[in-house]
Coordinates of N, CA, C and O in Angstrom, one line a residue:
X1100 N 7.5 -1.2 15.8 CA 6.3 -0.4 15.6 C 5.8 0.3 16.9 O 5.0 1.1 16.9
X1101 N 6.4 -0.2 18.0 CA 6.1 0.5 19.3 C 4.7 0.1 19.9 O 4.2 0.8 20.7
X1102 N 4.2 -1.1 19.5 CA 2.9 -1.6 20.0 C 3.1 -3.0 20.4 O 4.0 -3.7 19.9
X1103 N 2.3 -3.5 21.3 CA 2.3 -4.9 21.7 C 2.0 -5.9 20.5 O 1.3 -5.6 19.6
X1104 N 2.6 -7.1 20.6 CA 2.4 -8.1 19.5 C 1.0 -8.5 19.3 O 0.6 -8.9 18.2
X1105 N 0.1 -8.5 20.3 CA -1.3 -8.9 20.2 C -2.2 -7.8 19.7 O -3.4 -7.9 19.5
X1106 N -1.6 -6.5 19.5 CA -2.3 -5.4 19.0 C -2.6 -5.6 17.5 O -2.0 -6.5 16.9
X1107 N -3.6 -4.9 17.0 CA -4.0 -5.0 15.6 C -3.6 -3.8 14.8 O -3.7 -2.7 15.3
X1108 N -3.0 -4.0 13.7 CA -2.8 -3.0 12.7 C -3.6 -3.2 11.5 O -4.1 -4.3 11.3
X1109 N -3.8 -2.2 10.7 CA -4.6 -2.3 9.5 C -3.7 -2.2 8.3 O -3.0 -1.2 8.2
X1110 N -3.6 -3.2 7.5 CA -2.8 -3.2 6.3 C -3.6 -2.6 5.2 O -4.7 -3.1 5.0
X1111 N -3.1 -1.6 4.6 CA -4.0 -0.9 3.6 C -3.2 -0.8 2.2 O -2.0 -0.7 2.2
X1112 N -4.0 -0.8 1.2 CA -3.4 -0.6 -0.2 C -4.4 0.2 -1.0 O -5.6 0.2 -0.8
X1113 N -3.9 0.9 -2.0 CA -4.7 1.7 -2.9 C -4.9 0.9 -4.1 O -4.1 0.2 -4.6
X1114 N -6.2 1.0 -4.7 CA -6.5 0.3 -5.9 C -6.9 1.2 -7.0 O -7.6 2.2 -6.8
X1115 N -6.3 1.0 -8.2 CA -6.6 1.8 -9.3 C -8.0 1.5 -9.8 O -8.3 0.3 -10.1
X1116 N -8.9 2.4 -9.8 CA -10.3 2.1 -10.1 C -10.7 2.5 -11.5 O -11.9 2.3 -11.9
X1117 N -9.8 2.9 -12.3 CA -10.2 3.4 -13.7 C -10.9 2.4 -14.5 O -11.9 2.7 -15.1
X1118 N -10.4 1.1 -14.5 CA -11.1 0.1 -15.3 C -12.3 -0.5 -14.6 O -12.9 -1.4 -15.2
X1119 N -12.6 -0.1 -13.4 CA -13.6 -0.8 -12.6 C -14.9 0.1 -12.5 O -15.8 -0.3 -11.8
X1120 N -14.9 1.2 -13.2 CA -16.1 2.1 -13.1 C -17.1 1.8 -14.1 O -16.8 1.4 -15.3
X1121 N -18.4 2.0 -13.8 CA -19.5 1.8 -14.7 C -20.5 2.9 -14.5 O -21.1 2.9 -13.4
X1122 N -20.6 3.9 -15.4 CA -20.0 3.9 -16.7 C -18.5 4.2 -16.6 O -18.0 4.8 -15.6
X1123 N -17.7 3.8 -17.6 CA -16.3 3.9 -17.6 C -15.9 5.4 -17.7 O -16.6 6.2 -18.2
X1124 N -14.7 5.7 -17.2 CA -14.1 7.0 -17.4 C -13.8 7.3 -18.9 O -13.4 6.3 -19.6
X1125 N -13.9 8.5 -19.3 CA -13.5 8.8 -20.7 C -12.0 8.6 -20.9 O -11.3 8.8 -19.9
X1126 N -11.6 8.3 -22.1 CA -10.1 8.1 -22.3 C -9.3 9.4 -22.1 O -8.1 9.3 -21.9
X1127 N -10.0 10.5 -22.1 CA -9.3 11.8 -21.9 C -9.2 12.2 -20.4 O -8.6 13.2 -20.1
X1128 N -9.7 11.3 -19.5 CA -9.7 11.6 -18.1 C -8.2 11.7 -17.6 O -7.4 10.9 -17.9
X1129 N -7.9 12.8 -16.9 CA -6.6 13.0 -16.4 C -6.7 13.3 -14.9 O -7.2 14.3 -14.4
X1130 N -6.3 12.3 -14.1 CA -6.4 12.5 -12.6 C -6.4 11.2 -11.9 O -6.3 10.1 -12.5
X1131 N -6.4 11.3 -10.6 CA -6.5 10.1 -9.8 C -7.8 9.4 -9.8 O -8.9 10.1 -9.8
X1132 N -7.9 8.2 -9.6 CA -9.1 7.4 -9.4 C -8.7 6.2 -8.6 O -8.6 5.1 -9.1
X1133 N -8.4 6.4 -7.3 CA -7.8 5.4 -6.5 C -8.7 5.2 -5.2 O -9.2 6.2 -4.7
X1134 N -8.9 4.0 -4.8 CA -9.7 3.7 -3.7 C -8.9 2.9 -2.7 O -8.2 2.0 -3.1
X1135 N -9.0 3.2 -1.4 CA -8.2 2.5 -0.4 C -9.0 1.3 0.1 O -10.2 1.3 0.3
X1136 N -8.2 0.2 0.4 CA -8.8 -1.0 1.0 C -7.9 -1.6 2.0 O -6.7 -1.4 1.9
X1137 N -8.5 -2.2 3.0 CA -7.6 -2.7 4.1 C -8.1 -4.0 4.7 O -9.2 -4.5 4.5
X1138 N -7.1 -4.6 5.5 CA -7.4 -5.8 6.2 C -6.6 -5.8 7.5 O -5.5 -5.4 7.5
X1139 N -7.2 -6.2 8.6 CA -6.5 -6.2 9.9 C -5.5 -7.3 10.0 O -5.6 -8.4 9.3
X1140 N -4.5 -7.1 10.8 CA -3.5 -8.1 11.1 C -2.9 -7.9 12.5 O -2.9 -6.7 13.0
X1141 N -2.5 -8.9 13.1 CA -1.8 -8.8 14.4 C -0.4 -8.3 14.2 O 0.3 -8.8 13.3
X1142 N 0.1 -7.4 15.1 CA 1.4 -6.9 15.0 C 2.5 -8.1 15.0 O 3.4 -8.1 14.3
X1143 N 2.2 -9.0 15.9 CA 3.2 -10.2 16.0 C 3.4 -10.9 14.7 O 4.5 -11.4 14.4
X1144 N 2.3 -11.0 13.9 CA 2.4 -11.7 12.5 C 3.2 -10.8 11.6 O 4.0 -11.3 10.8
X1145 N 3.0 -9.5 11.6 CA 3.6 -8.5 10.7 C 5.1 -8.5 11.0 O 5.9 -8.4 10.0
X1146 N 5.5 -8.5 12.2 CA 6.9 -8.3 12.6 C 7.7 -9.6 12.8 O 8.8 -9.6 13.2
X1147 N 7.0 -10.8 12.6 CA 7.6 -12.1 12.8 C 8.9 -12.2 12.0 O 9.0 -11.9 10.8
X1148 N 10.1 -12.5 12.7 CA 11.4 -12.5 12.0 C 11.5 -13.5 10.9 O 12.2 -13.3 9.9
X1149 N 10.8 -14.6 11.0 CA 10.9 -15.6 9.9 C 9.9 -15.5 8.8 O 10.2 -15.8 7.7
X1150 N 8.6 -15.0 9.1 CA 7.6 -15.0 8.1 C 6.9 -13.7 8.0 O 5.9 -13.6 7.2
X1151 N 7.3 -12.6 8.6 CA 6.6 -11.3 8.6 C 6.4 -10.8 7.2 O 5.3 -10.4 6.8
X1152 N 7.5 -10.8 6.4 CA 7.4 -10.2 5.1 C 6.4 -11.1 4.2 O 5.6 -10.5 3.5
X1153 N 6.6 -12.4 4.3 CA 5.7 -13.3 3.5 C 4.3 -13.1 4.0 O 3.3 -13.2 3.1
X1154 N 4.1 -13.0 5.3 CA 2.7 -12.8 5.8 C 2.0 -11.6 5.2 O 0.9 -11.6 4.8
X1155 N 2.7 -10.4 5.3 CA 2.2 -9.2 4.8 C 2.0 -9.3 3.3 O 0.9 -8.9 2.8
X1156 N 2.9 -9.9 2.6 CA 2.7 -10.0 1.1 C 1.5 -10.9 0.8 O 0.7 -10.5 -0.1
X1157 N 1.3 -11.9 1.5 CA 0.1 -12.8 1.3 C -1.2 -12.1 1.6 O -2.1 -12.2 0.9
X1158 N -1.2 -11.3 2.8 CA -2.4 -10.6 3.1 C -2.8 -9.6 2.1 O -3.9 -9.4 1.7
X1159 N -1.7 -8.8 1.6 CA -2.0 -7.8 0.6 C -2.4 -8.4 -0.7 O -3.2 -7.9 -1.5
X1160 N -1.7 -9.5 -1.1 CA -2.1 -10.2 -2.3 C -3.5 -10.7 -2.3 O -4.3 -10.5 -3.3
X1161 N -4.0 -11.2 -1.2 CA -5.4 -11.7 -1.1 C -6.3 -10.5 -1.1 O -7.4 -10.6 -1.7
X1162 N -5.9 -9.4 -0.5 CA -6.7 -8.2 -0.6 C -6.9 -7.7 -2.0 O -8.0 -7.4 -2.4
X1163 N -5.8 -7.6 -2.8 CA -5.9 -7.2 -4.2 C -6.7 -8.2 -5.0 O -7.5 -7.7 -5.8
X1164 N -6.5 -9.4 -4.8 CA -7.2 -10.5 -5.6 C -8.7 -10.4 -5.3 O -9.5 -10.7 -6.2
X1165 N -9.1 -9.9 -4.1 CA -10.5 -9.8 -3.8 C -11.2 -8.6 -4.3 O -12.4 -8.4 -4.1
X1166 N -10.4 -7.7 -4.9 CA -11.0 -6.4 -5.5 C -11.9 -6.8 -6.6 O -11.6 -7.6 -7.5
X1167 N -13.1 -6.2 -6.7 CA -14.0 -6.5 -7.8 C -14.3 -5.2 -8.5 O -13.9 -4.2 -8.2
X1168 N -15.1 -5.4 -9.6 CA -15.5 -4.2 -10.4 C -16.2 -3.2 -9.6 O -16.1 -2.0 -9.8
X1169 N -16.9 -3.6 -8.6 CA -17.7 -2.7 -7.7 C -16.9 -2.1 -6.6 O -17.4 -1.9 -5.5
X1170 N -15.6 -1.9 -6.8 CA -14.7 -1.5 -5.8 C -15.1 -0.2 -5.1 O -14.8 0.0 -4.0
X1171 N -15.8 0.7 -5.8 CA -16.1 2.0 -5.3 C -17.4 1.9 -4.4 O -17.6 2.7 -3.5
X1172 N -18.2 0.9 -4.6 CA -19.5 0.8 -3.9 C -19.2 0.7 -2.4 O -18.3 0.0 -1.9
X1173 N -19.9 1.4 -1.6 CA -19.8 1.4 -0.2 C -18.6 2.3 0.3 O -18.2 2.2 1.5
X1174 N -18.0 3.1 -0.6 CA -16.9 3.9 -0.2 C -17.1 4.8 1.0 O -16.2 5.0 1.8
X1175 N -18.3 5.4 1.0 CA -18.6 6.4 2.1 C -18.5 5.6 3.5 O -17.9 6.1 4.4
X1176 N -19.1 4.4 3.5 CA -19.1 3.6 4.8 C -17.6 3.2 5.1 O -17.2 3.2 6.2
X1177 N -16.9 2.8 4.0 CA -15.5 2.4 4.3 C -14.7 3.5 4.9 O -13.9 3.3 5.8
X1178 N -14.9 4.8 4.3 CA -14.1 5.9 4.8 C -14.5 6.2 6.3 O -13.6 6.5 7.1
X1179 N -15.8 6.1 6.6 CA -16.2 6.4 8.0 C -15.6 5.3 8.9 O -15.2 5.7 10.0
X1180 N -15.6 4.1 8.5 CA -15.0 3.0 9.3 C -13.5 3.2 9.5 O -13.0 3.0 10.6
X1181 N -12.8 3.7 8.4 CA -11.4 3.9 8.5 C -11.1 5.1 9.5 O -10.3 5.0 10.4
X1182 N -11.9 6.1 9.4 CA -11.7 7.3 10.4 C -12.0 6.8 11.8 O -11.3 7.2 12.7
X1183 N -13.0 6.0 12.0 CA -13.3 5.5 13.3 C -12.1 4.6 13.8 O -11.7 4.7 15.0
X1184 N -11.6 3.8 12.9 CA -10.4 2.9 13.3 C -9.2 3.8 13.7 O -8.6 3.5 14.7
X1185 N -8.9 4.8 12.9 CA -7.8 5.7 13.2 C -8.0 6.4 14.5 O -7.1 6.5 15.3
X1186 N -9.2 6.9 14.8 CA -9.5 7.6 16.0 C -9.5 6.7 17.2 O -8.9 7.0 18.2
X1187 N -10.1 5.5 17.1 CA -10.3 4.7 18.3 C -9.3 3.5 18.3 O -9.1 2.9 19.3
X1188 N -8.6 3.3 17.2 CA -7.6 2.3 17.1 C -8.1 0.9 17.0 O -7.4 -0.1 17.3
X1189 N -9.4 0.7 16.6 CA -9.9 -0.6 16.5 C -9.8 -1.4 17.7 O -9.6 -2.6 17.7
X1190 N -9.9 -0.7 18.9 CA -9.7 -1.4 20.2 C -8.3 -1.5 20.6 O -7.9 -2.0 21.6
X1191 N -7.4 -1.0 19.7 CA -5.9 -1.1 20.0 C -5.4 0.4 20.1 O -6.1 1.3 20.3
X1192 N -4.1 0.5 19.8 CA -3.5 1.8 19.8 C -4.1 2.7 18.7 O -4.1 2.2 17.5
X1193 N -4.6 3.9 18.9 CA -5.2 4.7 17.9 C -4.2 4.9 16.7 O -3.0 5.2 17.0
X1194 N -4.7 4.9 15.5 CA -3.9 5.3 14.4 C -2.9 4.3 13.8 O -2.0 4.7 13.1
X1195 N -3.0 3.0 14.2 CA -2.0 2.0 13.8 C -2.4 1.5 12.4 O -3.1 0.5 12.3
X1196 N -2.0 2.2 11.4 CA -2.2 1.8 10.0 C -0.9 1.4 9.3 O 0.1 2.1 9.5
X1197 N -0.9 0.4 8.5 CA 0.3 0.1 7.7 C -0.2 0.2 6.3 O -1.0 -0.7 5.8
X1198 N 0.1 1.3 5.7 CA -0.4 1.5 4.3 C 0.6 1.2 3.3 O 1.8 1.4 3.5
X1199 N 0.2 0.8 2.1 CA 1.1 0.6 1.0 C 0.7 1.6 -0.1 O -0.5 1.6 -0.5
X1200 N 1.6 2.4 -0.5 CA 1.4 3.4 -1.6 C 2.1 3.0 -2.8 O 3.2 2.5 -2.8
X1201 N 1.4 3.1 -3.9 CA 2.0 2.7 -5.2 C 1.7 1.3 -5.5 O 1.2 0.5 -4.8
X1202 N 2.1 0.9 -6.7 CA 1.9 -0.5 -7.2 C 2.7 -0.7 -8.4 O 2.9 0.2 -9.2
X1203 N 3.2 -1.9 -8.6 CA 3.9 -2.2 -9.9 C 2.9 -2.3 -11.0 O 3.3 -2.6 -12.1
X1204 N 1.6 -2.2 -10.8 CA 0.6 -2.3 -11.9 C 0.1 -0.9 -12.3 O -0.7 -0.9 -13.2
X1205 N 0.6 0.2 -11.8 CA 0.1 1.5 -12.2 C 0.9 1.9 -13.5 O 0.5 3.0 -14.0
X1206 N 1.9 1.2 -13.9 CA 2.6 1.5 -15.2 C 3.1 3.0 -15.2 O 2.9 3.7 -16.2
X1207 N 3.7 3.4 -14.1 CA 4.1 4.8 -14.0 C 5.2 5.1 -15.0 O 5.3 6.3 -15.5
X1208 N 6.0 4.2 -15.4 CA 7.1 4.4 -16.4 C 6.5 4.4 -17.8 O 7.2 4.8 -18.8
X1209 N 5.3 4.0 -18.0 CA 4.6 4.0 -19.3 C 3.9 5.3 -19.6 O 3.4 5.5 -20.7
X1210 N 3.7 6.1 -18.5 CA 3.0 7.4 -18.7 C 3.8 8.4 -19.5 O 5.0 8.5 -19.3
X1211 N 3.1 9.0 -20.5 CA 3.7 10.1 -21.3 C 2.6 11.1 -21.5 O 1.6 10.9 -22.2
X1212 N 2.8 12.3 -20.8 CA 1.9 13.4 -20.9 C 2.3 14.4 -21.9 O 1.9 15.6 -21.9
X1213 N 3.2 14.0 -22.9 CA 3.5 14.9 -23.9 C 5.0 15.4 -23.8 O 5.5 16.0 -24.8
X1214 N 5.6 15.1 -22.8 CA 7.0 15.6 -22.6 C 8.0 14.4 -22.4 O 9.1 14.6 -22.0
X1215 N 7.5 13.2 -22.7 CA 8.3 12.0 -22.7 C 8.0 11.2 -21.4 O 7.4 11.7 -20.5
X1216 N 8.5 10.0 -21.5 CA 8.2 9.1 -20.3 C 9.2 9.4 -19.2 O 10.3 9.9 -19.4
X1217 N 8.8 9.2 -17.9 CA 9.7 9.5 -16.8 C 11.0 8.7 -16.8 O 11.0 7.5 -17.2
X1218 N 12.0 9.3 -16.4 CA 13.3 8.6 -16.2 C 13.5 8.1 -14.8 O 14.2 7.2 -14.5
X1219 N 12.7 8.7 -13.9 CA 12.8 8.3 -12.5 C 11.4 8.6 -11.8 O 10.8 9.6 -12.1
X1220 N 11.0 7.8 -10.9 CA 9.8 8.0 -10.2 C 10.1 7.8 -8.7 O 10.7 6.8 -8.3
X1221 N 9.7 8.7 -7.9 CA 9.8 8.6 -6.4 C 8.5 9.0 -5.8 O 7.8 9.9 -6.2
X1222 N 8.2 8.4 -4.7 CA 7.0 8.7 -3.9 C 7.6 9.3 -2.6 O 8.5 8.7 -2.0
X1223 N 7.2 10.5 -2.3 CA 7.7 11.2 -1.1 C 6.9 10.6 0.1 O 5.7 10.7 0.2
X1224 N 7.6 10.1 1.1 CA 7.0 9.5 2.3 C 7.3 10.5 3.4 O 8.5 10.8 3.7
X1225 N 6.3 10.9 4.1 CA 6.5 11.9 5.2 C 6.2 11.4 6.6 O 6.1 12.2 7.5
X1226 N 6.0 10.1 6.8 CA 5.7 9.7 8.1 C 6.3 8.3 8.4 O 6.4 7.5 7.5
X1227 N 6.8 8.1 9.6 CA 7.3 6.8 10.0 C 6.3 5.7 9.8 O 5.1 5.9 10.1
X1228 N 6.7 4.6 9.3 CA 5.8 3.5 9.0 C 5.3 3.4 7.6 O 4.6 2.6 7.2
X1229 N 5.8 4.4 6.8 CA 5.3 4.4 5.4 C 6.1 3.5 4.5 O 7.3 3.3 4.8
X1230 N 5.5 2.9 3.5 CA 6.1 2.0 2.6 C 5.6 2.3 1.2 O 4.4 2.7 1.0
X1231 N 6.5 2.3 0.2 CA 5.9 2.4 -1.2 C 6.5 1.3 -2.1 O 7.6 0.9 -1.8
X1232 N 5.8 0.9 -3.0 CA 6.2 0.0 -4.1 C 6.0 0.7 -5.4 O 5.0 1.3 -5.6
X1233 N 7.0 0.6 -6.3 CA 6.8 1.1 -7.6 C 7.6 0.2 -8.6 O 8.6 -0.4 -8.2
X1234 N 7.0 0.0 -9.7 CA 7.6 -0.9 -10.7 C 9.0 -0.3 -11.0 O 9.3 0.8 -10.9
X1235 N 9.9 -1.2 -11.4 CA 11.3 -0.8 -11.8 C 11.3 -0.3 -13.2 O 10.5 -0.8 -14.0
X1236 N 12.0 0.7 -13.4 CA 12.1 1.3 -14.8 C 12.6 0.2 -15.8 O 12.2 0.2 -16.9
X1237 N 13.3 -0.8 -15.3 CA 13.9 -1.8 -16.2 C 12.8 -2.9 -16.5 O 13.1 -3.8 -17.3
X1238 N 11.6 -2.8 -15.9 CA 10.6 -3.8 -16.1 C 10.9 -5.2 -15.7 O 11.6 -5.4 -14.7
X1239 N 10.3 -6.2 -16.4 CA 10.6 -7.6 -16.0 C 10.0 -8.0 -14.7 O 10.4 -9.0 -14.1
X1240 N 9.0 -7.2 -14.2 CA 8.4 -7.6 -12.9 C 9.1 -7.2 -11.7 O 8.7 -7.4 -10.6
X1241 N 10.3 -6.5 -11.9 CA 11.0 -6.0 -10.7 C 10.3 -4.8 -10.0 O 9.5 -4.1 -10.7
X1242 N 10.5 -4.7 -8.7 CA 9.8 -3.7 -7.9 C 10.8 -3.0 -7.0 O 11.7 -3.6 -6.4
X1243 N 10.7 -1.7 -7.0 CA 11.5 -0.9 -6.1 C 10.6 -0.6 -4.8 O 9.4 -0.4 -4.9
X1244 N 11.2 -0.7 -3.7 CA 10.5 -0.6 -2.4 C 11.2 0.6 -1.6 O 12.4 0.7 -1.5
X1245 N 10.3 1.4 -1.0 CA 10.8 2.5 -0.1 C 10.1 2.3 1.2 O 8.9 2.0 1.3
X1246 N 10.9 2.5 2.3 CA 10.4 2.3 3.7 C 10.9 3.4 4.5 O 12.1 3.8 4.4
X1247 N 10.0 3.9 5.4 CA 10.4 5.0 6.4 C 10.2 4.4 7.8 O 9.0 4.1 8.1
X1248 N 11.3 4.3 8.5 CA 11.2 3.8 9.9 C 12.2 4.6 10.8 O 13.1 5.2 10.2
X1249 N 12.0 4.6 12.1 CA 13.0 5.1 13.0 C 14.2 4.3 12.8 O 14.2 3.1 12.5
X1250 N 15.4 4.8 13.2 CA 16.7 4.1 13.0 C 16.7 2.7 13.6 O 17.1 1.8 12.9
X1251 N 16.3 2.5 14.8 CA 16.4 1.1 15.4 C 15.5 0.1 14.6 O 15.9 -1.0 14.4
X1252 N 14.3 0.6 14.3 CA 13.4 -0.3 13.5 C 13.9 -0.5 12.1 O 13.7 -1.6 11.6
X1253 N 14.5 0.5 11.5 CA 15.1 0.3 10.2 C 16.2 -0.7 10.2 O 16.3 -1.5 9.3
X1254 N 17.0 -0.7 11.2 CA 18.1 -1.6 11.3 C 17.6 -3.0 11.4 O 18.0 -4.0 10.8
X1255 N 16.5 -3.2 12.3 CA 15.9 -4.5 12.4 C 15.2 -5.0 11.1 O 15.4 -6.1 10.7
X1256 N 14.5 -4.1 10.5 CA 13.8 -4.4 9.2 C 14.8 -4.8 8.2 O 14.6 -5.8 7.5
X1257 N 15.9 -4.0 8.0 CA 17.0 -4.3 7.0 C 17.5 -5.7 7.2 O 17.7 -6.5 6.3
X1258 N 17.8 -6.1 8.5 CA 18.3 -7.4 8.8 C 17.3 -8.5 8.4 O 17.6 -9.5 7.7
X1259 N 16.0 -8.3 8.8 CA 15.0 -9.3 8.5 C 14.8 -9.4 7.0 O 14.6 -10.5 6.5
X1260 N 14.8 -8.3 6.3 CA 14.5 -8.2 4.9 C 15.6 -9.0 4.1 O 15.4 -9.9 3.3
X1261 N 16.9 -8.7 4.5 CA 18.0 -9.4 3.8 C 18.0 -10.9 4.1 O 18.1 -11.7 3.2
X1262 N 17.8 -11.2 5.4 CA 17.7 -12.6 5.8 C 16.5 -13.3 5.1 O 16.6 -14.5 4.7
X1263 N 15.4 -12.6 4.9 CA 14.2 -13.2 4.3 C 14.5 -13.5 2.8 O 13.8 -14.4 2.2
X1264 N 15.3 -12.7 2.2 CA 15.7 -12.9 0.8 C 16.6 -14.1 0.6 O 16.6 -14.7 -0.5
X1265 N 17.3 -14.5 1.6 CA 18.3 -15.6 1.5 C 17.7 -16.9 1.6 O 16.7 -17.3 2.0

């Protein structure tokens, strides 16, 4: 990631807020209703060769479990804090965010806007450090993962990922 191990990164995830709004959205609503949420982590924990992937998965899982119906409340303050973090780096290197785009719970393959369900779903990632998760078309809880890293970091990540699965 190009930063020291004791530096802090912000792990971020988007939450589908459609079912969390009061009053609820009309069933005819067509559009995004996503709110971002984050939790800090030390770089050394994120890139740990033995437990990095499990650490990040646990942090993100706890973050998602902590989402409540009032997920939108305080959004203005959250956005201002995020902008401050990106600008100032939370006391660390400016702009060190680890964001997660997508979710296996968005049911992207179940969407049908009148021309049939999608045969393929891809999220376009345009910056190094991006990761996406999307449910597998085959279902069964499988998840497709996309990652964008510089070549040396991708080689290290691939090795750690494969070893972590074994």
